[in-house]
């Protein structure tokens, strides 16, 4: 145990206290003294901070209220409530495409093909080099990626951005060629590879991508999981739980649960939480079965966004709710005051507040 | 289980990490904690009491004890209580609370305050 002491508290105690400060407060403490300034760049402290934050689930939602012309970004934090976040530091109008371990991948709205990776809490950002030589125009429509994935490794502090889409020549349908661009943060370069598959993705599938075990996972419209192994650039398939209900009115969403792949299945009165306990053998376990009786009226329009073993965050058209698994209690965390143009679940992302750097 | 380390402590006579006094405060915690979790208001009162009556040295020992006993909930609770108390306070307040002094060169601190100006919004008055 570290018994070095500065002031009243030993360093070890200070580490544990500061690891529980919100990022904004943590940055303020950099001006306390030289030691504390160096603290937030200390590898051990960064890991401790990120470990603590992994247990605190959050949801980031773009809210575009009817009364105001522009949209704002809201962060719903289980511990600290609702706050507004600004991505103004990017100096660009952006859309959030993916979220992973505290970093966001955003695409520029005015400049197609321009991507940023940023940490909205520390305000660090990195403009990614262009992925393709020629700009995207209507003559080369193999443009806006169908799938966008962000894979941030908390231990190595490196990340990958994946842009994947079907190749389609002007005026033709997709020929099944799946083109994938992968950005490596360490090499600061994109690499490209192609494969052949025929998967169908809905908007909801595209929004929910899970990074576990060094791979990115997407749920397809054809009821299987598509996996991109980033170590060897290989796509493969994974199967869903055998006992998954396939009736009409049964829908499934893929989320992370404590570093495991999880599937949340919603029917009209139940929510089943599946966890992939054995990744190699593809064995699923039913972790919880939640009655949806008390939110009966909301069920058709409710979507799970983020979870831990204690909480599940869900979004409806106008609200963000949290379900506490231990006490079996539902709580409304946020609700839009005036009408909004887009449903909240449409642009809601799982999030956690880490001090992961994008450089 | 949480209490296997407690048994170890009682068996280990030359233990400097947890003094007797602290052990009597930390060990009854699980029960009190469970009782408190039920009522948010009581939790706030307990937190206030903790910060007001418990001096830094005691608080340090509580945190170190919880860490040694691997009592994650107590560690999280104590650290979070302190973090919540200081999160919106000014840098001077934090310095006084932790018993620290600024060791920056004259211009350095100002430069840093400018660099992280965005983090100084919404700070409570002292």
Tab-separated table of C-alpha atoms in Angstrom:
chain	number	residue	atom	x	y	z
A	1	UNK	CA	0.000	0.000	0.000
A	2	UNK	CA	1.307	3.414	-0.901
A	3	UNK	CA	2.001	5.260	2.325
A	4	UNK	CA	3.447	8.363	0.714
A	5	UNK	CA	1.608	11.326	2.106
A	6	UNK	CA	1.091	14.818	0.822
A	7	UNK	CA	-1.090	16.969	3.023
A	8	UNK	CA	-3.621	15.165	5.250
A	9	UNK	CA	-4.258	12.094	3.087
A	10	UNK	CA	-1.967	9.384	1.727
A	11	UNK	CA	-1.724	9.315	-2.073
A	12	UNK	CA	-3.629	6.012	-2.243
A	13	UNK	CA	-6.649	7.624	-0.602
A	14	UNK	CA	-6.442	10.653	-2.873
A	15	UNK	CA	-6.432	8.369	-5.932
A	16	UNK	CA	-9.600	6.667	-4.753
A	17	UNK	CA	-11.391	9.932	-4.018
A	18	UNK	CA	-10.432	11.669	-7.270
A	19	UNK	CA	-11.433	8.562	-9.238
A	20	UNK	CA	-14.999	9.318	-8.201
A	21	UNK	CA	-15.093	12.927	-9.349
A	22	UNK	CA	-16.911	13.854	-12.550
A	23	UNK	CA	-14.430	14.698	-15.309
A	24	UNK	CA	-15.083	18.448	-15.163
A	25	UNK	CA	-14.220	18.568	-11.436
A	26	UNK	CA	-11.225	16.323	-12.013
A	27	UNK	CA	-9.808	18.746	-14.560
A	28	UNK	CA	-10.237	21.611	-12.124
A	29	UNK	CA	-8.148	19.747	-9.558
A	30	UNK	CA	-5.237	19.811	-11.986
A	31	UNK	CA	-4.602	23.364	-10.735
A	32	UNK	CA	-4.362	22.367	-7.057
A	33	UNK	CA	-0.668	21.503	-7.120
A	34	UNK	CA	1.967	19.933	-9.387
A	35	UNK	CA	1.385	16.415	-8.096
A	36	UNK	CA	-2.336	16.568	-8.838
A	37	UNK	CA	-1.590	17.999	-12.275
A	38	UNK	CA	0.494	14.938	-13.111
A	39	UNK	CA	-2.083	12.627	-11.557
A	40	UNK	CA	-4.549	12.590	-14.402
A	41	UNK	CA	-1.807	11.468	-16.783
A	42	UNK	CA	-0.690	8.702	-14.423
A	43	UNK	CA	-1.365	5.310	-16.020
A	44	UNK	CA	-2.464	3.682	-12.760
A	45	UNK	CA	-4.848	6.527	-11.981
A	46	UNK	CA	-6.323	6.526	-15.496
A	47	UNK	CA	-7.057	2.813	-15.188
A	48	UNK	CA	-8.573	3.266	-11.733
A	49	UNK	CA	-10.757	6.127	-12.991
A	50	UNK	CA	-11.931	4.144	-15.998
A	51	UNK	CA	-12.622	1.046	-13.861
A	52	UNK	CA	-14.836	3.115	-11.563
A	53	UNK	CA	-16.660	4.732	-14.479
A	54	UNK	CA	-17.362	1.416	-16.212
A	55	UNK	CA	-19.744	0.627	-13.347
A	56	UNK	CA	-21.746	3.796	-13.976
A	57	UNK	CA	-23.952	3.459	-17.053
A	58	UNK	CA	-25.023	6.529	-18.976
A	59	UNK	CA	-27.024	7.439	-22.009
A	60	UNK	CA	-26.224	10.222	-24.484
A	61	UNK	CA	-29.195	11.497	-26.438
A	62	UNK	CA	-29.540	14.104	-29.135
A	63	UNK	CA	-32.704	16.035	-28.344
A	64	UNK	CA	-34.251	18.197	-31.017
A	65	UNK	CA	-37.163	20.000	-29.394
A	66	UNK	CA	-39.826	21.529	-31.592
A	67	UNK	CA	-39.581	24.913	-29.848
A	68	UNK	CA	-35.846	25.292	-30.449
A	69	UNK	CA	-34.299	25.196	-33.883
A	70	UNK	CA	-31.106	23.378	-32.970
A	71	UNK	CA	-30.565	20.084	-31.229
A	72	UNK	CA	-28.801	19.623	-27.898
A	73	UNK	CA	-26.915	16.697	-26.454
A	74	UNK	CA	-28.129	15.384	-23.120
A	75	UNK	CA	-26.218	13.054	-20.825
A	76	UNK	CA	-28.317	10.951	-18.473
A	77	UNK	CA	-26.114	9.752	-15.638
A	78	UNK	CA	-27.385	7.203	-13.178
A	79	UNK	CA	-25.512	8.827	-10.278
A	80	UNK	CA	-25.677	12.491	-11.137
A	81	UNK	CA	-28.854	12.986	-13.138
A	82	UNK	CA	-29.234	14.885	-16.364
A	83	UNK	CA	-26.787	17.403	-17.798
A	84	UNK	CA	-26.217	19.059	-21.122
A	85	UNK	CA	-23.059	18.324	-23.071
A	86	UNK	CA	-21.694	20.404	-25.875
A	87	UNK	CA	-19.638	19.230	-28.821
A	88	UNK	CA	-18.905	22.852	-29.750
A	89	UNK	CA	-15.200	22.223	-29.277
A	90	UNK	CA	-15.260	20.336	-32.587
A	91	UNK	CA	-16.175	23.536	-34.430
A	92	UNK	CA	-18.353	21.558	-36.799
A	93	UNK	CA	-21.907	20.316	-36.974
A	94	UNK	CA	-21.755	16.595	-36.343
A	95	UNK	CA	-23.827	13.487	-35.927
A	96	UNK	CA	-22.754	10.878	-33.382
A	97	UNK	CA	-22.253	7.590	-35.191
A	98	UNK	CA	-20.778	5.344	-32.466
A	99	UNK	CA	-19.880	5.378	-28.782
A	100	UNK	CA	-17.407	3.149	-26.965
A	101	UNK	CA	-15.768	3.374	-23.530
A	102	UNK	CA	-16.054	7.147	-23.302
A	103	UNK	CA	-15.079	8.064	-26.867
A	104	UNK	CA	-17.474	9.080	-29.624
A	105	UNK	CA	-17.086	8.746	-33.360
A	106	UNK	CA	-18.853	11.627	-35.097
A	107	UNK	CA	-19.350	12.401	-38.770
A	108	UNK	CA	-19.464	15.934	-40.094
A	109	UNK	CA	-22.868	16.951	-41.410
A	110	UNK	CA	-21.681	19.573	-43.911
A	111	UNK	CA	-18.541	17.653	-44.976
A	112	UNK	CA	-19.382	14.108	-45.976
A	113	UNK	CA	-16.628	11.631	-45.304
A	114	UNK	CA	-15.090	13.704	-42.486
A	115	UNK	CA	-14.932	11.854	-39.175
A	116	UNK	CA	-13.851	12.832	-35.669
A	117	UNK	CA	-13.113	10.751	-32.601
A	118	UNK	CA	-13.603	12.737	-29.418
A	119	UNK	CA	-14.012	12.447	-25.674
A	120	UNK	CA	-16.960	14.753	-24.910
A	121	UNK	CA	-15.991	14.968	-21.223
A	122	UNK	CA	-12.340	15.950	-21.575
A	123	UNK	CA	-12.982	17.886	-24.824
A	124	UNK	CA	-10.124	16.162	-26.589
A	125	UNK	CA	-10.699	15.366	-30.219
A	126	UNK	CA	-8.913	13.957	-33.215
A	127	UNK	CA	-9.810	14.644	-36.823
A	128	UNK	CA	-9.327	11.402	-38.698
A	129	UNK	CA	-7.502	11.438	-42.030
A	130	UNK	CA	-9.780	10.832	-44.999
A	131	UNK	CA	-10.532	7.163	-45.580
A	132	UNK	CA	-10.710	7.332	-49.349
A	133	UNK	CA	-8.746	9.174	-52.020
A	134	UNK	CA	-11.653	10.535	-53.996
A	135	UNK	CA	-14.436	12.517	-52.358
A	136	UNK	CA	-17.892	10.975	-52.081
A	137	UNK	CA	-20.156	12.197	-54.874
A	138	UNK	CA	-23.242	10.784	-56.487
A	139	UNK	CA	-21.150	9.152	-59.201
A	140	UNK	CA	-19.381	7.042	-56.604
A	141	UNK	CA	-22.238	6.168	-54.309
A	142	UNK	CA	-20.360	3.483	-52.372
A	143	UNK	CA	-20.267	6.348	-49.958
A	144	UNK	CA	-21.950	6.887	-46.594
A	145	UNK	CA	-21.071	3.806	-44.602
A	146	UNK	CA	-23.901	1.521	-43.598
A	147	UNK	CA	-22.090	0.441	-40.478
A	148	UNK	CA	-19.952	2.606	-38.266
A	149	UNK	CA	-18.151	1.016	-35.342
A	150	UNK	CA	-15.795	2.340	-32.689
A	151	UNK	CA	-13.606	-0.080	-30.763
A	152	UNK	CA	-11.778	1.501	-27.789
A	153	UNK	CA	-9.547	-0.676	-25.711
A	154	UNK	CA	-9.385	0.695	-22.148
A	155	UNK	CA	-6.157	-1.145	-21.315
A	156	UNK	CA	-4.019	-0.364	-24.337
A	157	UNK	CA	-5.745	3.022	-24.759
A	158	UNK	CA	-5.852	2.501	-28.521
A	159	UNK	CA	-8.898	2.599	-30.745
A	160	UNK	CA	-10.164	1.517	-34.165
A	161	UNK	CA	-12.895	3.063	-36.278
A	162	UNK	CA	-14.716	0.809	-38.732
A	163	UNK	CA	-16.675	2.067	-41.746
A	164	UNK	CA	-18.343	-0.718	-43.686
A	165	UNK	CA	-20.850	-0.764	-46.485
A	166	UNK	CA	-22.003	-2.537	-49.575
A	167	UNK	CA	-20.390	-1.742	-52.861
A	168	UNK	CA	-22.894	-0.366	-55.293
A	169	UNK	CA	-22.047	1.090	-58.704
A	170	UNK	CA	-24.012	4.058	-59.869
A	171	UNK	CA	-27.517	3.007	-60.852
A	172	UNK	CA	-27.104	-0.599	-59.707
A	173	UNK	CA	-28.102	-2.671	-56.715
A	174	UNK	CA	-25.580	-4.021	-54.238
A	175	UNK	CA	-23.491	-6.868	-55.627
A	176	UNK	CA	-22.832	-8.403	-52.210
A	177	UNK	CA	-19.313	-7.033	-51.915
A	178	UNK	CA	-18.842	-5.694	-48.429
A	179	UNK	CA	-16.129	-3.061	-48.245
A	180	UNK	CA	-14.590	-2.346	-44.881
A	181	UNK	CA	-12.290	0.501	-43.862
A	182	UNK	CA	-10.523	0.232	-40.509
A	183	UNK	CA	-8.682	3.135	-38.863
A	184	UNK	CA	-5.822	2.306	-36.533
A	185	UNK	CA	-5.192	5.037	-33.929
A	186	UNK	CA	-1.616	3.959	-33.336
A	187	UNK	CA	-0.577	3.957	-37.001
A	188	UNK	CA	-2.902	6.883	-37.773
A	189	UNK	CA	-3.854	5.090	-40.985
A	190	UNK	CA	-6.843	3.473	-42.657
A	191	UNK	CA	-6.672	-0.008	-44.121
A	192	UNK	CA	-9.233	-1.522	-46.500
A	193	UNK	CA	-10.410	-5.053	-47.083
A	194	UNK	CA	-13.352	-6.693	-48.809
A	195	UNK	CA	-15.531	-9.704	-48.238
A	196	UNK	CA	-18.746	-11.179	-49.583
A	197	UNK	CA	-21.905	-11.377	-47.551
A	198	UNK	CA	-25.533	-10.585	-47.715
A	199	UNK	CA	-26.729	-9.146	-44.448
A	200	UNK	CA	-29.638	-6.868	-43.905
A	201	UNK	CA	-29.337	-4.125	-41.275
A	202	UNK	CA	-32.043	-1.877	-39.876
A	203	UNK	CA	-31.349	1.523	-38.361
A	204	UNK	CA	-31.629	0.123	-34.860
A	205	UNK	CA	-29.116	-2.624	-35.678
A	206	UNK	CA	-26.664	-0.082	-37.035
A	207	UNK	CA	-26.892	2.072	-33.917
A	208	UNK	CA	-26.149	-0.744	-31.508
A	209	UNK	CA	-22.666	-2.100	-31.930
A	210	UNK	CA	-20.887	-3.825	-29.049
A	211	UNK	CA	-17.127	-4.072	-28.563
A	212	UNK	CA	-16.050	-7.052	-26.452
A	213	UNK	CA	-13.215	-9.578	-26.692
A	214	UNK	CA	-11.377	-7.506	-29.292
A	215	UNK	CA	-14.236	-7.705	-31.790
A	216	UNK	CA	-17.117	-5.524	-32.900
A	217	UNK	CA	-20.556	-7.107	-32.946
A	218	UNK	CA	-23.716	-6.078	-34.798
A	219	UNK	CA	-27.137	-7.686	-34.723
A	220	UNK	CA	-28.529	-8.165	-38.234
A	221	UNK	CA	-32.097	-8.089	-39.461
A	222	UNK	CA	-31.701	-11.752	-40.403
A	223	UNK	CA	-31.367	-12.863	-36.754
A	224	UNK	CA	-27.719	-13.578	-36.411
A	225	UNK	CA	-24.791	-11.603	-35.028
A	226	UNK	CA	-22.142	-10.331	-37.405
A	227	UNK	CA	-18.703	-10.116	-35.842
A	228	UNK	CA	-15.632	-8.248	-37.040
A	229	UNK	CA	-12.459	-9.582	-35.485
A	230	UNK	CA	-10.128	-6.595	-35.523
A	231	UNK	CA	-6.996	-8.622	-34.913
A	232	UNK	CA	-7.295	-10.485	-38.209
A	233	UNK	CA	-9.845	-8.451	-40.226
A	234	UNK	CA	-12.249	-11.331	-40.555
A	235	UNK	CA	-16.037	-11.222	-40.539
A	236	UNK	CA	-17.906	-14.148	-39.051
A	237	UNK	CA	-21.337	-15.042	-37.715
A	238	UNK	CA	-22.524	-15.873	-34.224
A	239	UNK	CA	-25.816	-17.415	-33.292
A	240	UNK	CA	-28.507	-16.054	-31.017
A	241	UNK	CA	-29.894	-17.943	-27.982
A	242	UNK	CA	-31.866	-21.039	-29.025
A	243	UNK	CA	-34.806	-20.156	-26.829
A	244	UNK	CA	-35.225	-16.669	-28.263
A	245	UNK	CA	-38.873	-16.020	-29.055
A	246	UNK	CA	-39.565	-15.332	-32.688
A	247	UNK	CA	-43.244	-14.428	-32.586
A	248	UNK	CA	-44.508	-11.131	-33.899
A	249	UNK	CA	-44.200	-8.568	-31.152
A	250	UNK	CA	-40.861	-10.055	-30.065
A	251	UNK	CA	-37.895	-7.866	-30.752
A	252	UNK	CA	-34.254	-8.083	-29.712
A	253	UNK	CA	-31.477	-5.595	-29.134
A	254	UNK	CA	-27.787	-6.116	-28.567
A	255	UNK	CA	-25.987	-4.373	-25.719
A	256	UNK	CA	-22.936	-4.889	-23.557
A	257	UNK	CA	-23.273	-6.264	-20.036
A	258	UNK	CA	-20.128	-6.056	-17.883
A	259	UNK	CA	-17.790	-6.813	-20.804
A	260	UNK	CA	-20.009	-9.593	-22.146
A	261	UNK	CA	-22.305	-9.640	-25.128
A	262	UNK	CA	-25.934	-9.336	-24.095
A	263	UNK	CA	-29.254	-9.530	-25.859
A	264	UNK	CA	-32.359	-7.859	-24.519
A	265	UNK	CA	-35.546	-9.411	-25.798
A	266	UNK	CA	-38.781	-7.445	-25.452
A	267	UNK	CA	-42.245	-8.896	-25.867
A	268	UNK	CA	-45.495	-7.175	-24.859
A	269	UNK	CA	-45.227	-8.110	-21.188
A	270	UNK	CA	-41.710	-9.356	-20.547
A	271	UNK	CA	-38.150	-8.239	-20.977
A	272	UNK	CA	-35.582	-11.048	-21.079
A	273	UNK	CA	-31.937	-10.236	-20.502
A	274	UNK	CA	-29.602	-12.775	-22.118
A	275	UNK	CA	-25.861	-12.838	-21.520
A	276	UNK	CA	-23.250	-14.664	-23.577
A	277	UNK	CA	-21.532	-16.446	-20.693
A	278	UNK	CA	-19.219	-18.590	-22.806
A	279	UNK	CA	-17.967	-16.583	-25.777
A	280	UNK	CA	-16.039	-19.422	-27.398
A	281	UNK	CA	-18.797	-22.040	-27.085
A	282	UNK	CA	-21.496	-19.415	-27.856
A	283	UNK	CA	-23.494	-20.360	-24.776
A	284	UNK	CA	-26.181	-17.913	-23.692
A	285	UNK	CA	-27.674	-17.625	-20.199
A	286	UNK	CA	-30.936	-16.017	-19.240
A	287	UNK	CA	-29.705	-13.485	-16.660
A	288	UNK	CA	-33.036	-11.911	-15.806
A	289	UNK	CA	-36.678	-11.893	-16.735
A	290	UNK	CA	-38.392	-8.571	-16.044
A	291	UNK	CA	-42.115	-7.998	-15.980
A	292	UNK	CA	-43.157	-4.976	-18.033
A	293	UNK	CA	-46.541	-4.720	-16.318
A	294	UNK	CA	-45.939	-1.321	-14.710
A	295	UNK	CA	-44.827	0.313	-17.946
A	296	UNK	CA	-47.418	-1.522	-20.028
A	297	UNK	CA	-48.440	1.563	-22.001
A	298	UNK	CA	-44.859	2.334	-23.031
A	299	UNK	CA	-43.895	-1.141	-24.198
A	300	UNK	CA	-44.491	-0.827	-27.940
A	301	UNK	CA	-42.188	2.188	-28.161
A	302	UNK	CA	-39.473	1.325	-25.661
A	303	UNK	CA	-35.878	0.454	-26.563
A	304	UNK	CA	-32.992	-0.650	-24.302
A	305	UNK	CA	-29.894	1.508	-24.724
A	306	UNK	CA	-27.334	0.725	-22.027
A	307	UNK	CA	-26.959	-1.517	-18.972
A	308	UNK	CA	-24.848	-2.939	-16.178
A	309	UNK	CA	-25.672	-5.848	-13.896
A	310	UNK	CA	-27.575	-3.387	-11.663
A	311	UNK	CA	-29.317	-1.016	-14.066
A	312	UNK	CA	-30.925	-0.999	-17.494
A	313	UNK	CA	-31.442	2.285	-19.338
A	314	UNK	CA	-34.251	2.434	-21.881
A	315	UNK	CA	-35.543	5.171	-24.162
A	316	UNK	CA	-39.001	5.844	-25.551
A	317	UNK	CA	-40.187	8.569	-27.873
A	318	UNK	CA	-39.949	11.229	-25.183
A	319	UNK	CA	-38.375	9.683	-22.095
A	320	UNK	CA	-35.311	7.994	-20.716
A	321	UNK	CA	-36.127	5.409	-18.050
A	322	UNK	CA	-33.926	3.359	-15.773
A	323	UNK	CA	-34.786	-0.051	-14.336
A	324	UNK	CA	-33.034	-1.032	-11.097
A	325	UNK	CA	-32.668	-4.794	-11.168
A	326	UNK	CA	-32.069	-5.309	-7.451
A	327	UNK	CA	-35.141	-3.437	-6.227
A	328	UNK	CA	-37.178	-4.084	-9.376
A	329	UNK	CA	-37.986	-0.392	-9.578
A	330	UNK	CA	-38.611	1.736	-12.669
A	331	UNK	CA	-37.661	5.416	-12.631
A	332	UNK	CA	-37.983	8.178	-15.167
A	333	UNK	CA	-34.615	9.919	-15.540
A	334	UNK	CA	-35.469	12.409	-18.245
A	335	UNK	CA	-38.420	13.539	-20.294
A	336	UNK	CA	-38.705	16.022	-23.126
A	337	UNK	CA	-40.726	19.067	-22.099
A	338	UNK	CA	-42.136	20.170	-25.418
A	339	UNK	CA	-42.781	17.997	-28.426
A	340	UNK	CA	-39.660	16.769	-30.177
A	341	UNK	CA	-39.104	16.152	-33.820
A	342	UNK	CA	-37.353	12.794	-33.514
A	343	UNK	CA	-37.941	9.993	-30.986
A	344	UNK	CA	-35.246	9.891	-28.301
A	345	UNK	CA	-34.404	6.263	-28.979
A	346	UNK	CA	-33.473	7.172	-32.531
A	347	UNK	CA	-30.336	8.987	-31.459
A	348	UNK	CA	-29.586	7.492	-28.036
A	349	UNK	CA	-26.187	5.939	-27.373
A	350	UNK	CA	-24.779	3.903	-24.508
A	351	UNK	CA	-22.030	5.917	-22.853
A	352	UNK	CA	-19.606	5.981	-19.965
A	353	UNK	CA	-17.520	8.894	-18.797
A	354	UNK	CA	-13.850	7.906	-18.995
A	355	UNK	CA	-10.665	9.927	-19.345
A	356	UNK	CA	-9.520	7.867	-22.313
A	357	UNK	CA	-7.462	10.008	-24.642
A	358	UNK	CA	-7.968	9.989	-28.395
A	359	UNK	CA	-4.335	10.862	-29.095
B	1	UNK	CA	-17.201	-13.255	1.221
B	2	UNK	CA	-16.579	-9.891	2.786
B	3	UNK	CA	-15.822	-11.169	6.268
B	4	UNK	CA	-13.078	-13.649	5.543
B	5	UNK	CA	-10.586	-10.790	5.538
B	6	UNK	CA	-11.961	-9.654	8.887
B	7	UNK	CA	-11.186	-13.037	10.396
B	8	UNK	CA	-7.724	-12.784	8.886
B	9	UNK	CA	-7.271	-9.427	10.564
B	10	UNK	CA	-8.093	-10.809	13.991
B	11	UNK	CA	-5.649	-13.613	13.410
B	12	UNK	CA	-2.934	-11.257	12.280
B	13	UNK	CA	-1.627	-9.518	15.348
B	14	UNK	CA	0.919	-7.216	13.791
B	15	UNK	CA	-1.540	-5.413	11.633
B	16	UNK	CA	-0.965	-1.700	11.286
B	17	UNK	CA	-3.603	-1.021	8.718
B	18	UNK	CA	-6.658	-1.334	10.866
B	19	UNK	CA	-6.667	-0.129	14.473
B	20	UNK	CA	-9.201	-1.413	16.946
B	21	UNK	CA	-11.218	1.750	16.988
B	22	UNK	CA	-11.687	1.777	13.242
B	23	UNK	CA	-12.543	-1.907	13.165
B	24	UNK	CA	-15.487	-1.242	15.431
B	25	UNK	CA	-16.690	1.505	13.109
B	26	UNK	CA	-16.140	-0.275	9.825
B	27	UNK	CA	-17.334	-3.737	10.737
B	28	UNK	CA	-20.883	-2.884	11.803
B	29	UNK	CA	-21.134	-0.989	8.517
B	30	UNK	CA	-22.757	-3.682	6.377
B	31	UNK	CA	-25.834	-3.737	8.572
B	32	UNK	CA	-26.047	0.003	8.862
B	33	UNK	CA	-25.414	0.307	5.154
B	34	UNK	CA	-28.249	-2.052	4.309
B	35	UNK	CA	-30.562	-0.162	6.630
B	36	UNK	CA	-29.524	3.176	5.194
B	37	UNK	CA	-29.878	2.109	1.573
B	38	UNK	CA	-33.595	1.918	2.155
B	39	UNK	CA	-33.932	5.551	3.057
B	40	UNK	CA	-32.268	8.263	0.991
B	41	UNK	CA	-32.789	11.023	3.554
B	42	UNK	CA	-31.048	9.030	6.261
B	43	UNK	CA	-28.194	8.411	3.865
B	44	UNK	CA	-27.761	12.163	3.332
B	45	UNK	CA	-27.754	12.734	7.093
B	46	UNK	CA	-25.207	10.000	7.615
B	47	UNK	CA	-23.021	11.536	4.901
B	48	UNK	CA	-23.208	15.004	6.469
B	49	UNK	CA	-22.417	13.533	9.873
B	50	UNK	CA	-19.497	11.680	8.423
B	51	UNK	CA	-17.981	14.769	6.891
B	52	UNK	CA	-18.598	17.065	9.841
B	53	UNK	CA	-17.600	14.859	12.743
B	54	UNK	CA	-14.971	12.657	11.249
B	55	UNK	CA	-11.603	14.362	10.978
B	56	UNK	CA	-9.363	13.786	7.962
B	57	UNK	CA	-7.186	11.326	9.891
B	58	UNK	CA	-10.217	9.255	10.873
B	59	UNK	CA	-11.592	9.424	7.359
B	60	UNK	CA	-8.230	8.341	5.965
B	61	UNK	CA	-8.203	5.357	8.305
B	62	UNK	CA	-11.772	4.461	7.354
B	63	UNK	CA	-10.913	4.539	3.677
B	64	UNK	CA	-7.692	2.559	4.127
B	65	UNK	CA	-9.495	0.045	6.352
B	66	UNK	CA	-12.255	-0.444	3.822
B	67	UNK	CA	-9.631	-0.913	1.123
B	68	UNK	CA	-7.652	-3.422	3.200
B	69	UNK	CA	-10.760	-5.362	4.162
B	70	UNK	CA	-11.650	-5.365	0.469
B	71	UNK	CA	-14.997	-3.976	1.484
B	72	UNK	CA	-15.800	-2.442	-1.883
B	73	UNK	CA	-19.130	-0.881	-0.965
B	74	UNK	CA	-17.698	0.936	2.068
B	75	UNK	CA	-14.679	2.140	0.075
B	76	UNK	CA	-16.916	3.372	-2.701
B	77	UNK	CA	-19.279	4.981	-0.195
B	78	UNK	CA	-16.600	6.896	1.742
B	79	UNK	CA	-14.723	8.040	-1.346
B	80	UNK	CA	-17.880	9.012	-3.146
B	81	UNK	CA	-19.070	10.987	-0.102
B	82	UNK	CA	-15.861	12.988	-0.101
B	83	UNK	CA	-15.894	13.360	-3.897
B	84	UNK	CA	-19.495	14.639	-3.811
B	85	UNK	CA	-18.585	17.137	-1.120
B	86	UNK	CA	-15.712	18.648	-3.081
B	87	UNK	CA	-16.880	18.268	-6.668
B	88	UNK	CA	-18.295	21.781	-7.021
B	89	UNK	CA	-15.946	23.539	-4.667
B	90	UNK	CA	-13.227	26.019	-5.545
B	91	UNK	CA	-9.599	25.008	-5.878
B	92	UNK	CA	-8.734	26.872	-2.650
B	93	UNK	CA	-11.382	24.936	-0.726
B	94	UNK	CA	-9.989	21.677	-2.057
B	95	UNK	CA	-6.458	22.698	-1.063
B	96	UNK	CA	-7.581	23.454	2.503
B	97	UNK	CA	-9.574	20.219	2.723
B	98	UNK	CA	-6.633	18.078	1.664
B	99	UNK	CA	-3.987	20.138	3.457
B	100	UNK	CA	-2.108	21.005	0.288
B	101	UNK	CA	-0.366	24.102	-0.981
B	102	UNK	CA	0.141	25.288	-4.495
B	103	UNK	CA	3.686	24.661	-5.673
B	104	UNK	CA	3.302	26.154	-9.119
B	105	UNK	CA	5.587	28.881	-10.487
B	106	UNK	CA	3.936	32.333	-10.581
B	107	UNK	CA	2.622	32.260	-14.163
B	108	UNK	CA	2.019	28.481	-14.378
B	109	UNK	CA	-1.205	28.307	-12.414
B	110	UNK	CA	-2.836	31.072	-14.449
B	111	UNK	CA	-1.840	29.341	-17.663
B	112	UNK	CA	-3.492	26.135	-16.490
B	113	UNK	CA	-6.645	27.928	-15.383
B	114	UNK	CA	-6.944	29.411	-18.865
B	115	UNK	CA	-6.337	26.034	-20.529
B	116	UNK	CA	-9.084	24.404	-18.487
B	117	UNK	CA	-11.346	27.452	-18.267
B	118	UNK	CA	-14.353	25.323	-19.239
B	119	UNK	CA	-13.978	23.252	-16.065
B	120	UNK	CA	-14.324	26.322	-13.842
B	121	UNK	CA	-17.926	27.032	-14.800
B	122	UNK	CA	-20.489	26.456	-12.088
B	123	UNK	CA	-18.193	26.426	-9.074
B	124	UNK	CA	-19.819	27.089	-5.677
B	125	UNK	CA	-18.920	30.191	-3.682
B	126	UNK	CA	-16.620	29.432	-0.748
